[in-house]
Short mmCIF file of C-alpha atoms in Angstrom, two decimals:
data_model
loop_
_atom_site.label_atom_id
_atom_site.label_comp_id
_atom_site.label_asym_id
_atom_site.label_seq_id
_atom_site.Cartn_x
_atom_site.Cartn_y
_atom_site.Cartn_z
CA UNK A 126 0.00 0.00 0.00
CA UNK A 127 1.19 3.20 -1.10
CA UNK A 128 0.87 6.17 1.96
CA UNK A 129 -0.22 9.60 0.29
CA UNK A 130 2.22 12.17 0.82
CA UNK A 131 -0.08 14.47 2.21
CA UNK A 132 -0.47 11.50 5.05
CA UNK A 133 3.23 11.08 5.51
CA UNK A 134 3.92 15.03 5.94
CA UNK A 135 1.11 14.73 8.60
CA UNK A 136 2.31 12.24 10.27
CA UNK A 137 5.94 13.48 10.56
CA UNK A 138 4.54 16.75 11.83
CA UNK A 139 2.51 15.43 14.67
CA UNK A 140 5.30 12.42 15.44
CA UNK A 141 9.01 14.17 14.83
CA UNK A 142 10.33 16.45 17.13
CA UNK A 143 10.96 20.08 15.15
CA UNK A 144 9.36 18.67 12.37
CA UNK A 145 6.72 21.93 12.29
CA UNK A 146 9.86 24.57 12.32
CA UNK A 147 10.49 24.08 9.05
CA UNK A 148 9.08 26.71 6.97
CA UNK A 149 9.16 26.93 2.81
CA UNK A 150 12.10 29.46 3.01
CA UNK A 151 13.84 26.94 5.73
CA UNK A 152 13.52 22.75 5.23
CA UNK A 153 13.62 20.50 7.49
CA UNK A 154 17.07 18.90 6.08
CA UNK A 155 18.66 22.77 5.94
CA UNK A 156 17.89 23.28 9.25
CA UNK A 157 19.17 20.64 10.98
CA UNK A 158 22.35 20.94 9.31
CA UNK A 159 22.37 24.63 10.25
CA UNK A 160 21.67 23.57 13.74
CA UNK A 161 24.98 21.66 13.67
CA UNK A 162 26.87 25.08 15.05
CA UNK A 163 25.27 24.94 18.37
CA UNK A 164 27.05 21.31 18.32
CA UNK A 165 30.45 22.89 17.98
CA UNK A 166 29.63 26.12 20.20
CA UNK A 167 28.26 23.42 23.29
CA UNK A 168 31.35 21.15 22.50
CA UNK A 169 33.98 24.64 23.04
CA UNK A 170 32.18 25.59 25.63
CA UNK A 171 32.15 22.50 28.11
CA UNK A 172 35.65 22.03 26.88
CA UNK A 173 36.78 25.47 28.30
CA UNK A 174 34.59 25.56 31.20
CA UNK A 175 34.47 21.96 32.10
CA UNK A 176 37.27 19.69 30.97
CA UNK A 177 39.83 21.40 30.87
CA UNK A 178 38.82 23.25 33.96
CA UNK A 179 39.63 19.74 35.96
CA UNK A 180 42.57 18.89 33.71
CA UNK A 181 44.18 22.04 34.47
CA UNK A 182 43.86 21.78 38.29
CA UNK A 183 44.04 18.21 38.87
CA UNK A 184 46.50 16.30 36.16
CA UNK A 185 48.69 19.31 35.54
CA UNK A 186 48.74 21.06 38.83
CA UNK A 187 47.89 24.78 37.84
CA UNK A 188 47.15 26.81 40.45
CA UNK A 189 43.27 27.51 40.82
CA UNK A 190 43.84 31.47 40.39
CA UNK A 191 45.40 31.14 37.56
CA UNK A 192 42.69 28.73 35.92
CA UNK A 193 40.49 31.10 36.78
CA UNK A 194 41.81 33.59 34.78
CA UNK A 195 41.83 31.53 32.06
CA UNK A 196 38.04 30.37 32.48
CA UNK A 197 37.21 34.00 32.75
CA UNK A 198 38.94 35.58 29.15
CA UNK A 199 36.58 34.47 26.95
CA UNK A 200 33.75 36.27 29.16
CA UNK A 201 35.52 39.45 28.17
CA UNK A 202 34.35 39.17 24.58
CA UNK A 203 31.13 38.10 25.77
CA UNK A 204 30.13 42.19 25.79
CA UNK A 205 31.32 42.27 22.09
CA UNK A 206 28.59 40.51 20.54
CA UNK A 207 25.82 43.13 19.96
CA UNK A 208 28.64 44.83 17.80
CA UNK A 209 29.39 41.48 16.31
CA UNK A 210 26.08 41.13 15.79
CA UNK A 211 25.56 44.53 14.15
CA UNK A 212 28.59 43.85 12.00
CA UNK A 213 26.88 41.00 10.55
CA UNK A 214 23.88 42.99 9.80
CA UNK A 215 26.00 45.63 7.83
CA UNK A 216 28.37 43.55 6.45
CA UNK A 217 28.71 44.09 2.49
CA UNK A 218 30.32 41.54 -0.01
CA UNK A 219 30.44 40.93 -3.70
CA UNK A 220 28.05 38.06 -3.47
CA UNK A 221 25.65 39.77 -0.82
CA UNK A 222 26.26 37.06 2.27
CA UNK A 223 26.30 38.66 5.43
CA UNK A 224 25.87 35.83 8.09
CA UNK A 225 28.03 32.99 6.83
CA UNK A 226 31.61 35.27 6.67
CA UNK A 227 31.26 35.88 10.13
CA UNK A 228 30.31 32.49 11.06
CA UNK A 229 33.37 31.08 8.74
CA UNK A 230 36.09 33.31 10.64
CA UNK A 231 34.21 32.32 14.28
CA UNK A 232 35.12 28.79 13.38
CA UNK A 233 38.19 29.96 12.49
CA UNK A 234 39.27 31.84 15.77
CA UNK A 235 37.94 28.93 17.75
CA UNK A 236 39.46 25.54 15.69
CA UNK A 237 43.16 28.29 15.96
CA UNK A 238 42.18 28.33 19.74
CA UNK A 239 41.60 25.12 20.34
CA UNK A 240 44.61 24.44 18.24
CA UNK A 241 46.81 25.56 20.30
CA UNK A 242 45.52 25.25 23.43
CA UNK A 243 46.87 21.35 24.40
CA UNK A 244 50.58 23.42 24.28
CA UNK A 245 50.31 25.93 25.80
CA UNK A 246 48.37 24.06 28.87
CA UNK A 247 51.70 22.23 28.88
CA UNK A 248 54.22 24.68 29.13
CA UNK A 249 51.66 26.71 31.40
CA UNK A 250 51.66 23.71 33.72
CA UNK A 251 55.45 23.76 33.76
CA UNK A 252 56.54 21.69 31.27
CA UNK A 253 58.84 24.44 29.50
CA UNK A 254 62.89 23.85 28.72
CA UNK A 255 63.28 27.19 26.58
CA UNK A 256 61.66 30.78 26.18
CA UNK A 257 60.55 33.36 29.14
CA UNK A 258 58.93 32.00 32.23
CA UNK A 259 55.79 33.95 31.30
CA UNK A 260 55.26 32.57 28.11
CA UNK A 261 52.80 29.81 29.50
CA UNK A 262 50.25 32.10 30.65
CA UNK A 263 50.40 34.25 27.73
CA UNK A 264 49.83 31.52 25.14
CA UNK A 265 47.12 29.79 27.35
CA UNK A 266 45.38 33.53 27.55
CA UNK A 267 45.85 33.68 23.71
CA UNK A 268 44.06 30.29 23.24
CA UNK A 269 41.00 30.68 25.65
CA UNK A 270 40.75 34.47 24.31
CA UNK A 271 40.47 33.13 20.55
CA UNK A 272 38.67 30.20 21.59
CA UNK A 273 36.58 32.46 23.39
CA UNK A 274 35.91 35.03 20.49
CA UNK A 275 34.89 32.33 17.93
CA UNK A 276 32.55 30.67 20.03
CA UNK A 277 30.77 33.98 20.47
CA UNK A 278 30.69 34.90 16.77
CA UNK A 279 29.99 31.71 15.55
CA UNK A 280 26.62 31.48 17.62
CA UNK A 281 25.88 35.40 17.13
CA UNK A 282 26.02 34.97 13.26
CA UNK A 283 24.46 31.53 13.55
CA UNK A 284 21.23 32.47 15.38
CA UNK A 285 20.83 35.79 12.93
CA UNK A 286 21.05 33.61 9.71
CA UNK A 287 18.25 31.67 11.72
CA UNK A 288 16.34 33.99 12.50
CA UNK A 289 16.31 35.95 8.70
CA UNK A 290 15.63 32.16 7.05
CA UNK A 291 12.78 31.50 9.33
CA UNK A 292 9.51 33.15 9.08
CA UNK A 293 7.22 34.91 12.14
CA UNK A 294 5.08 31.89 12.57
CA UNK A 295 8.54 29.47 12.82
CA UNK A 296 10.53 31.66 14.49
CA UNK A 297 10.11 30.37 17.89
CA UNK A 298 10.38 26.75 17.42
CA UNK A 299 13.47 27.12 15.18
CA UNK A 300 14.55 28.72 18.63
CA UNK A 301 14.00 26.10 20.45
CA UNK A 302 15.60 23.39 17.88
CA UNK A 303 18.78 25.98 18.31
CA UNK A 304 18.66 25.57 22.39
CA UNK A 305 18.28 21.73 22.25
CA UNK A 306 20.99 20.96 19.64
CA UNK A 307 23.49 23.37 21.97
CA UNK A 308 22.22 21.40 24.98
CA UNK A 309 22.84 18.03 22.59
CA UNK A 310 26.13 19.17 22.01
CA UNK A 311 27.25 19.94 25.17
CA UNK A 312 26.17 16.71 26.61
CA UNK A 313 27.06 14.32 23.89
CA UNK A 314 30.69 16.33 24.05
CA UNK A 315 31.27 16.05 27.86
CA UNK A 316 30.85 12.23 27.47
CA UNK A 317 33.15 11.82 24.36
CA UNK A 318 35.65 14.26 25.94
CA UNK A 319 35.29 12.53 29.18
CA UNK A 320 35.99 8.93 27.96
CA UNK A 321 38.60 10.06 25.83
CA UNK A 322 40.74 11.74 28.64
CA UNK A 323 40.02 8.90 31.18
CA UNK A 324 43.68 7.88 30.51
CA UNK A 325 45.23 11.02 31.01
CA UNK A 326 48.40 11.37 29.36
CA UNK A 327 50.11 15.01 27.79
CA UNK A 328 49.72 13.49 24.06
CA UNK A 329 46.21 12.59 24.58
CA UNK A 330 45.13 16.07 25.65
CA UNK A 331 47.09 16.84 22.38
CA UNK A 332 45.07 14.45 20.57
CA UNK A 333 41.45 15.11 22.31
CA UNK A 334 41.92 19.00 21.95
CA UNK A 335 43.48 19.49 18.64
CA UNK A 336 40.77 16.62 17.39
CA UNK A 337 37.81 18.67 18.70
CA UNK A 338 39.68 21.60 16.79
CA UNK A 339 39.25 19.62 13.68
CA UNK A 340 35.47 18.41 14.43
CA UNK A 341 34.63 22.17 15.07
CA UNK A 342 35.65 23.71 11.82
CA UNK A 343 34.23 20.19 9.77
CA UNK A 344 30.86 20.74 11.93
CA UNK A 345 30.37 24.29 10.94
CA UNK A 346 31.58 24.15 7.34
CA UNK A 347 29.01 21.85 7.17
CA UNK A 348 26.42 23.89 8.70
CA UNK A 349 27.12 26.86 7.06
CA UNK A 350 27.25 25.50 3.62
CA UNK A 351 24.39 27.02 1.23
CA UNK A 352 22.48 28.08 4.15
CA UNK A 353 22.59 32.02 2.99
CA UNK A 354 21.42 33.16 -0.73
CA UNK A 355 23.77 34.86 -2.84
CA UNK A 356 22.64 38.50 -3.77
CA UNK A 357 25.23 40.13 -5.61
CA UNK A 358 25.80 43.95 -5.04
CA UNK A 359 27.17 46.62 -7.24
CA UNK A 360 30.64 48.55 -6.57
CA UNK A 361 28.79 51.30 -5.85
CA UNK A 362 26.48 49.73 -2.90
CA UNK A 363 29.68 48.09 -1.12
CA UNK A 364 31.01 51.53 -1.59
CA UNK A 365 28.26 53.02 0.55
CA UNK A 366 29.10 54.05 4.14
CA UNK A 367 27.80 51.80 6.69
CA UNK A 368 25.49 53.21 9.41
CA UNK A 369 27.41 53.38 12.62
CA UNK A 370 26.84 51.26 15.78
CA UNK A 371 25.75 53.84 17.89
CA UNK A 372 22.52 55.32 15.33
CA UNK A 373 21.62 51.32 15.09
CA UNK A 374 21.85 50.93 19.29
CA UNK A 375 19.30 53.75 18.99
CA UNK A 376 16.74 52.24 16.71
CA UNK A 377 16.84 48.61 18.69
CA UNK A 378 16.28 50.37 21.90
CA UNK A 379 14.04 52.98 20.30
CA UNK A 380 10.67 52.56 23.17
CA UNK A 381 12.83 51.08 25.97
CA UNK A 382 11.57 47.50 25.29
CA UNK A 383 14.70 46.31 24.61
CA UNK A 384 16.48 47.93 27.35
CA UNK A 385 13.87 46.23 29.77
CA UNK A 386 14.48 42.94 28.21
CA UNK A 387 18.82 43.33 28.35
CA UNK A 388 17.90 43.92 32.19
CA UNK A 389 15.57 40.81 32.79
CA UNK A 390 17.74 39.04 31.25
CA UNK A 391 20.89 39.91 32.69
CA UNK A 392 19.51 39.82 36.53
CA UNK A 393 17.63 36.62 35.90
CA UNK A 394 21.03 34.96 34.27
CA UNK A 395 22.94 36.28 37.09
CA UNK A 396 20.37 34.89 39.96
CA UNK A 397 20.92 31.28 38.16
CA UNK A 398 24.26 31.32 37.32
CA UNK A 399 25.73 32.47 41.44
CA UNK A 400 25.37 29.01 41.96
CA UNK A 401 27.26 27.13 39.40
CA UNK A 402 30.53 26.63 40.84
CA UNK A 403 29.13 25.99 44.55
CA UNK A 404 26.26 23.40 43.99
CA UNK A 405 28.74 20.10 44.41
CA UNK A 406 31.07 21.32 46.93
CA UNK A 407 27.98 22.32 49.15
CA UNK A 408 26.54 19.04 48.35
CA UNK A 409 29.86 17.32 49.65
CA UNK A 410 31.32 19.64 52.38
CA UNK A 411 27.76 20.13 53.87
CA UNK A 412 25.70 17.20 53.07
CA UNK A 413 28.87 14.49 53.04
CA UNK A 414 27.61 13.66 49.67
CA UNK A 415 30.39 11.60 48.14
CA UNK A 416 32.45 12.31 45.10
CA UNK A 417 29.67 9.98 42.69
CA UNK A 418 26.66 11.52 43.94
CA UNK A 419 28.16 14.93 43.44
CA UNK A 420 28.95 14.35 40.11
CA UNK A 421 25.43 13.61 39.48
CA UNK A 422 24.36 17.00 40.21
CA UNK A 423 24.95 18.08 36.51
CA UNK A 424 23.15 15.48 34.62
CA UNK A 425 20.42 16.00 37.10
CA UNK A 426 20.73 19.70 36.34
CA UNK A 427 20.42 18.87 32.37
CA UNK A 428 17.50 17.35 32.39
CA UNK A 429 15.76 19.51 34.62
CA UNK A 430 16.44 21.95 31.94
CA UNK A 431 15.14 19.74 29.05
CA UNK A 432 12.45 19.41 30.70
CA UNK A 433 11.63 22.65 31.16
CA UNK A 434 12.44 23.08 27.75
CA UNK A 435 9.61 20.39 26.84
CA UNK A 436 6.52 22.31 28.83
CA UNK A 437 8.35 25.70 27.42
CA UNK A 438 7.27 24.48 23.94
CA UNK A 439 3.81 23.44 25.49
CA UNK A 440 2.84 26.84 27.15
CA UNK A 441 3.90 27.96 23.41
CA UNK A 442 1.44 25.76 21.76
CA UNK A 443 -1.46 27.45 23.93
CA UNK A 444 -0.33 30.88 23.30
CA UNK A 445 1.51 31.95 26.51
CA UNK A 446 3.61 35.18 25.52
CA UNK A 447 7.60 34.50 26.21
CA UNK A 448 7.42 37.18 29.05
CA UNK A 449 5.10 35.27 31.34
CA UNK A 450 6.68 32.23 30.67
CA UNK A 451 10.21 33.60 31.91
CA UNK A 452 8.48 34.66 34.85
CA UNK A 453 7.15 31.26 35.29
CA UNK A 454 10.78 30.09 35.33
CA UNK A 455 12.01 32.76 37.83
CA UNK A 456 9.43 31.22 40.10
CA UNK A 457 10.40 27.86 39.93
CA UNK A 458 14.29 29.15 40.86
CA UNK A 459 12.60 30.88 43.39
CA UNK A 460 11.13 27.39 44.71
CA UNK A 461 14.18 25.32 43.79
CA UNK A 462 16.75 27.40 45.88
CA UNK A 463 14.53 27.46 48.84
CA UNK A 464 14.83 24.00 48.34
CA UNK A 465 18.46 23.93 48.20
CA UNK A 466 18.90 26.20 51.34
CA UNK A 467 16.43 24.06 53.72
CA UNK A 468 18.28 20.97 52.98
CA UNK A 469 21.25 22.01 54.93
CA UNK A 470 19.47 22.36 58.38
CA UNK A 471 17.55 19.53 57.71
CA UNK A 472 19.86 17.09 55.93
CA UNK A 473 17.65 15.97 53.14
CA UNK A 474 19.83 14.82 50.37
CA UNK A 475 16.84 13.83 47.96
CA UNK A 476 15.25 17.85 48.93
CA UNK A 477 19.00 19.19 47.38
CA UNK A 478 19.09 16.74 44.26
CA UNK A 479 15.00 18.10 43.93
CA UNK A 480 16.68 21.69 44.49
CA UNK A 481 19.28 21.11 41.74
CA UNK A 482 16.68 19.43 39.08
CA UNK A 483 14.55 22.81 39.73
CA UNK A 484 17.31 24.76 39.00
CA UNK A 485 17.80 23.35 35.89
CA UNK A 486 14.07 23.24 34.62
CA UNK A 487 13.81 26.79 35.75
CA UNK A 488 16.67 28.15 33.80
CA UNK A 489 15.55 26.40 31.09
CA UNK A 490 12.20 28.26 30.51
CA UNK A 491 13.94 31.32 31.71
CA UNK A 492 16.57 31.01 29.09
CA UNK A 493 14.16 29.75 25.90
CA UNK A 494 11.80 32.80 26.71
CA UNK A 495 14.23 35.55 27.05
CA UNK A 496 15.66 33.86 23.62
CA UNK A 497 12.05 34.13 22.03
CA UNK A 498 11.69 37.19 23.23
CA UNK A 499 15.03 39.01 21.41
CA UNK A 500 14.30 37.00 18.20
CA UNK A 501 10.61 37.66 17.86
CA UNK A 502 11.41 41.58 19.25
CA UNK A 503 10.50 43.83 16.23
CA UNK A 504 13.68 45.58 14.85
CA UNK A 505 13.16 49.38 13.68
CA UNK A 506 15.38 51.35 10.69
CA UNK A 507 18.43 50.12 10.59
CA UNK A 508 18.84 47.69 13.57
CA UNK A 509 18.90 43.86 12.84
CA UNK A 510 18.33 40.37 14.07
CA UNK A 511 21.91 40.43 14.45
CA UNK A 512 22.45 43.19 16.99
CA UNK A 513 19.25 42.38 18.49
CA UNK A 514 20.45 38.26 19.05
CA UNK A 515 24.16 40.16 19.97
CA UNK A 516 22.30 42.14 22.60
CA UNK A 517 20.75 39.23 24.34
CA UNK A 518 23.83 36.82 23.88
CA UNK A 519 26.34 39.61 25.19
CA UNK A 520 23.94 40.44 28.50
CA UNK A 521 23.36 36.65 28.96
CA UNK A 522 26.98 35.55 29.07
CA UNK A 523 28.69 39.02 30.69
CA UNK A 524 26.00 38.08 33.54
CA UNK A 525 26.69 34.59 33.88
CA UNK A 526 30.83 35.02 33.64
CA UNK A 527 30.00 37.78 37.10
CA UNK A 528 27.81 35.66 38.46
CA UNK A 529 30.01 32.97 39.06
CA UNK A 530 32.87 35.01 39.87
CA UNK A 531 30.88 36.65 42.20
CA UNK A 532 29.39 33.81 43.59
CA UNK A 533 32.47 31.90 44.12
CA UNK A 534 33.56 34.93 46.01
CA UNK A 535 30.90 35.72 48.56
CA UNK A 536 30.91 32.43 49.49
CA UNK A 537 34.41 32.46 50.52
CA UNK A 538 34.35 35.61 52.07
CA UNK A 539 30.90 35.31 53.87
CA UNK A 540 32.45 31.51 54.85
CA UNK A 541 35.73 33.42 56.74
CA UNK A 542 33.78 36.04 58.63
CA UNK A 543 31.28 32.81 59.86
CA UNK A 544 34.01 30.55 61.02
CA UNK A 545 35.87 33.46 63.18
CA UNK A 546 32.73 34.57 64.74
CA UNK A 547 32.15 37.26 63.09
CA UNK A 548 28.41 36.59 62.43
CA UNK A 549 27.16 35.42 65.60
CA UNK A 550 27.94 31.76 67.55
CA UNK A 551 25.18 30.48 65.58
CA UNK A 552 26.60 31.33 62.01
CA UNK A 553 29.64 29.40 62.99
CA UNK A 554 29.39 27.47 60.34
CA UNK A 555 30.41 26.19 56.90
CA UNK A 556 27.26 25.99 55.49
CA UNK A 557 26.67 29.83 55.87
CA UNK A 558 28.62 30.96 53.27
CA UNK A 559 27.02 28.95 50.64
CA UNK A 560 23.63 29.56 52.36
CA UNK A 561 24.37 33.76 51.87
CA UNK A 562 24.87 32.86 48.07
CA UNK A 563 21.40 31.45 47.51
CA UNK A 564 19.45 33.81 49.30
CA UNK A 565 21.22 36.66 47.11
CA UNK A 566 19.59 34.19 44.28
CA UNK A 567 16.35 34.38 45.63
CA UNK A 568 16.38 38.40 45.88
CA UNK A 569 18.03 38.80 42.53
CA UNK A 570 15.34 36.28 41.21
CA UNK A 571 12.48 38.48 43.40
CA UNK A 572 14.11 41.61 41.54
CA UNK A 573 13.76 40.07 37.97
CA UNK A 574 10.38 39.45 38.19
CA UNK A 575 9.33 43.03 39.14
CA UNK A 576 11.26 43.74 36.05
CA UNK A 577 9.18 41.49 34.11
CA UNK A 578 6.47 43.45 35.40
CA UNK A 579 5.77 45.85 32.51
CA UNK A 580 6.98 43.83 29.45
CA UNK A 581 4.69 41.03 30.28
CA UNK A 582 1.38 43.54 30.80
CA UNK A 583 2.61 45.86 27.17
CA UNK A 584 2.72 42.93 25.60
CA UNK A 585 0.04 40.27 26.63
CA UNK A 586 -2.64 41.20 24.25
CA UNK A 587 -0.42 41.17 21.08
CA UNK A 588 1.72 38.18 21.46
CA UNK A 589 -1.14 36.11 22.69
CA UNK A 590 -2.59 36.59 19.50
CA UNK A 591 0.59 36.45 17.35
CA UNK A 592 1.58 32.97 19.43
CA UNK A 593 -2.42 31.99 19.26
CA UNK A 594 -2.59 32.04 15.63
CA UNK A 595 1.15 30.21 15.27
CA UNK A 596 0.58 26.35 14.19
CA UNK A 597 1.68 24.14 16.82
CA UNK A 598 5.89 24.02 18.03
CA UNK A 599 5.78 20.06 17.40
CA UNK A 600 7.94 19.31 20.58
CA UNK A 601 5.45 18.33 23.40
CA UNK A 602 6.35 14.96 22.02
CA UNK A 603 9.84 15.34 22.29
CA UNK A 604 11.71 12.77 24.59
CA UNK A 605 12.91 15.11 27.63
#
């Protein structure tokens, strides 16, 4: 029996995840292989903040200020990316593309990165016979500050392409394809990366780190390949001035809407990011959680998040505006680090894993909306998707670099002043340090939903209709 095609396209709607983000101007086949960026970005981006986070410390002895330093340079590009963003939106060629030379020399700046990253770890860690003593940190700067910048205008370019390829309707679930493959990547990277390294040996971190190099730039050339139509422009248009930065800024924040949003989105990002670096050691220093339970903590965190992502694209489907639906997600992180702080005094282990999966499933929705949000934000005159996806990326990763620095600190600060006596004979404790951090979350999470406040009520009537008369995001289905 032959199944109609009409059937079949029916069917894979309803039945395959993403399968309704597709749009005439954006197939199914063309975006998935344009997804494959957020692959490469989530596979820099545990190796610089994860992997070789722990290989730095543990197998080659650096000292933890130093890696520090190094985890924190590519956060300083992080502000960069609304410019990077504009650039893209400006940018004039022969053959009219735009978005794919800026995601061809991101891939480039992070596979020369990543390149040489493995060497100069070594000779940071002290495994030098010739050249200045300094010459460690400086190369190991160099790398994590290219890696860093290509990671950062890879996904800026990547999620403007996107968002010009997809139409109104699609728009939001080609969003949420974007968030899951990043989350795919990162996950599916950390266990390669992991296995890989179990043996730990200097070549093999040559190997591992130069071979994700390679995978990077074969991933995106990949993605990027006939993804943007060629419009040819005269001499004469390339030869036209470019608008500035500044008279764009003004158009994209023309009406304060997207100032409001840059400020939800960079208290809320702060409020869930405090915690990152504190969640295990607060698990085993003040819950004697051993070293394997601990390390659960951030696949428990993951799904949380994929989860949330899942009822995310259900509250979409029945025509919840993004605004309400990050404020949904700043109340679960309101819930989940109460949680977290009442487990101490009461030593419930299974109330801090709950604590940690509502973390996760709270940033989640937090993070998809606010991302909804800057794509589906009307641009005016001569602003773009670009600057406008820039904008959000630069305030969501500038917040989340401070608010684990900042984190990390109060808790040992807070943490010295308790165990003096400083604080009282009651907050002679280790736990109060940590404890200090998460309430901060809490009032930082309090403080971002006040400023959701007015772009949830100037917006309610219009995007419930715009997201009511959307088809359905086709992800309820997915397997979270």
């Amino acid at each position: 029996m032959i199944i109609p095609r009409s059937t079949m396209a029916r069917i894979g709607i309803k039945y395959l995840p993403f399968a309704d983000a597709a749009s005439d101007g954006l197939p199914l086949g063309q975006l998935l292989r344009l997804s494959l960026f957020q692959v490469s970005v989530g596979m820099a981006t545990v190796m610089v903040l994860g992997t070789l986070n722990r290989v730095m410390i543990v197998e080659l002895g650096v000292a933890a200020f130093v890696v520090a330093i190094m985890i924190a340079l590519p956060v300083l590009v992080a502000p960069f990316r609304a410019l990077l963003g504009f650039r893209s939106d400006t940018y004039k060629s022969a053959i009219g593309w735009k978005r794919v030379p800026y995601i061809w020399f991101g891939s480039l700046w992070q596979f020369g990165g990543l390149a040489i990253m493995p060497f100069a770890l070594l000779v940071l860690s002290g495994d030098q016979t010739l050249g200045p003593s300094w010459a460690g940190e400086v190369l190991a700067g160099l790398a994590f500050l290219m890696t860093g910048l290509g990671l950062h205008m890879t996904q800026t370019a990547g999620l403007a392409l996107a968002s010009d390829r997809a139409t109104d309707e699609t728009r939001p679930r080609v969003v949420a394809l974007l968030y899951v493959s990043f989350l795919a990547g990162m996950g599916v990277s950390a266990v390669i990366i992991g296995l890989l390294l179990r043996d730990f040996s200097a070549l093999r971190l040559v190997q591992v780190v130069q071979g994700a190099a390679v995978v990077t730039l074969v991933l995106n050339m990949i993605a990027l390949w006939k993804q943007e139509r060629v419009r040819p422009m005269t001499r004469e248009e390339r030869a036209a001035p470019r608008p500035s930065f500044a008279q764009a800024w003004s158009d994209y924040s023309r009406g304060g809407q997207a100032g409001k949003l840059l400020a939800v989105v960079a208290l809320g990002t702060m409020a869930f990011s405090m915690q990152d670096v504190l969640l295990e050691p607060f698990g085993g220093e003040i819950l004697d959680m051993s070293v394997s339970a601990t390390t659960l903590l951030t696949a428990i965190w993951a799904a949380g998040a994929l989860v949330g992502f899942g009822l995310a694209a259900k509250w979409l489907n029945h025509g919840l505006n993004p605004y309400l639906m990050a404020a949904r997600g700043v109340v679960v992180g309101i819930i989940a680090f109460t949680a977290v702080t009442l487990s101490a005094p009461m030593a419930l282990v299974p109330l801090f894993f709950a604590g940690a999966a509502l973390i996760g499933f709270g940033a989640g929705i937090f993070a998809v909306a606010t991302l909804i949000a800057a794509m589906t934000m009307p641009v005016e005159g001569i602003a773009g998707r670009g600057l406008a996806l820039g904008a959000w990326g630069a305030s969501q990763a500038t917040a989340a670099g401070f608010g684990i620095a900042i984190g990390g600190g109060l808790r040992d600060v807070v943490s010295s002043w308790a165990m003096t006596g400083a604080l009282g004979k009651a907050l002679e404790t280790p736990a109060t340090g940590y404890l200090s951090v998460y309430h901060i979350e809490v009032g930082l999470l309090f403080l971002t939903l006040i400023a959701l406040g007015p772009l949830a009520k100037g917006v309610r009537s219009l995007e419930r209709k715009k997201f009511l008369e959307a088809d359905k995001i086709g992800l309820t289905e997915f397997p979270t």
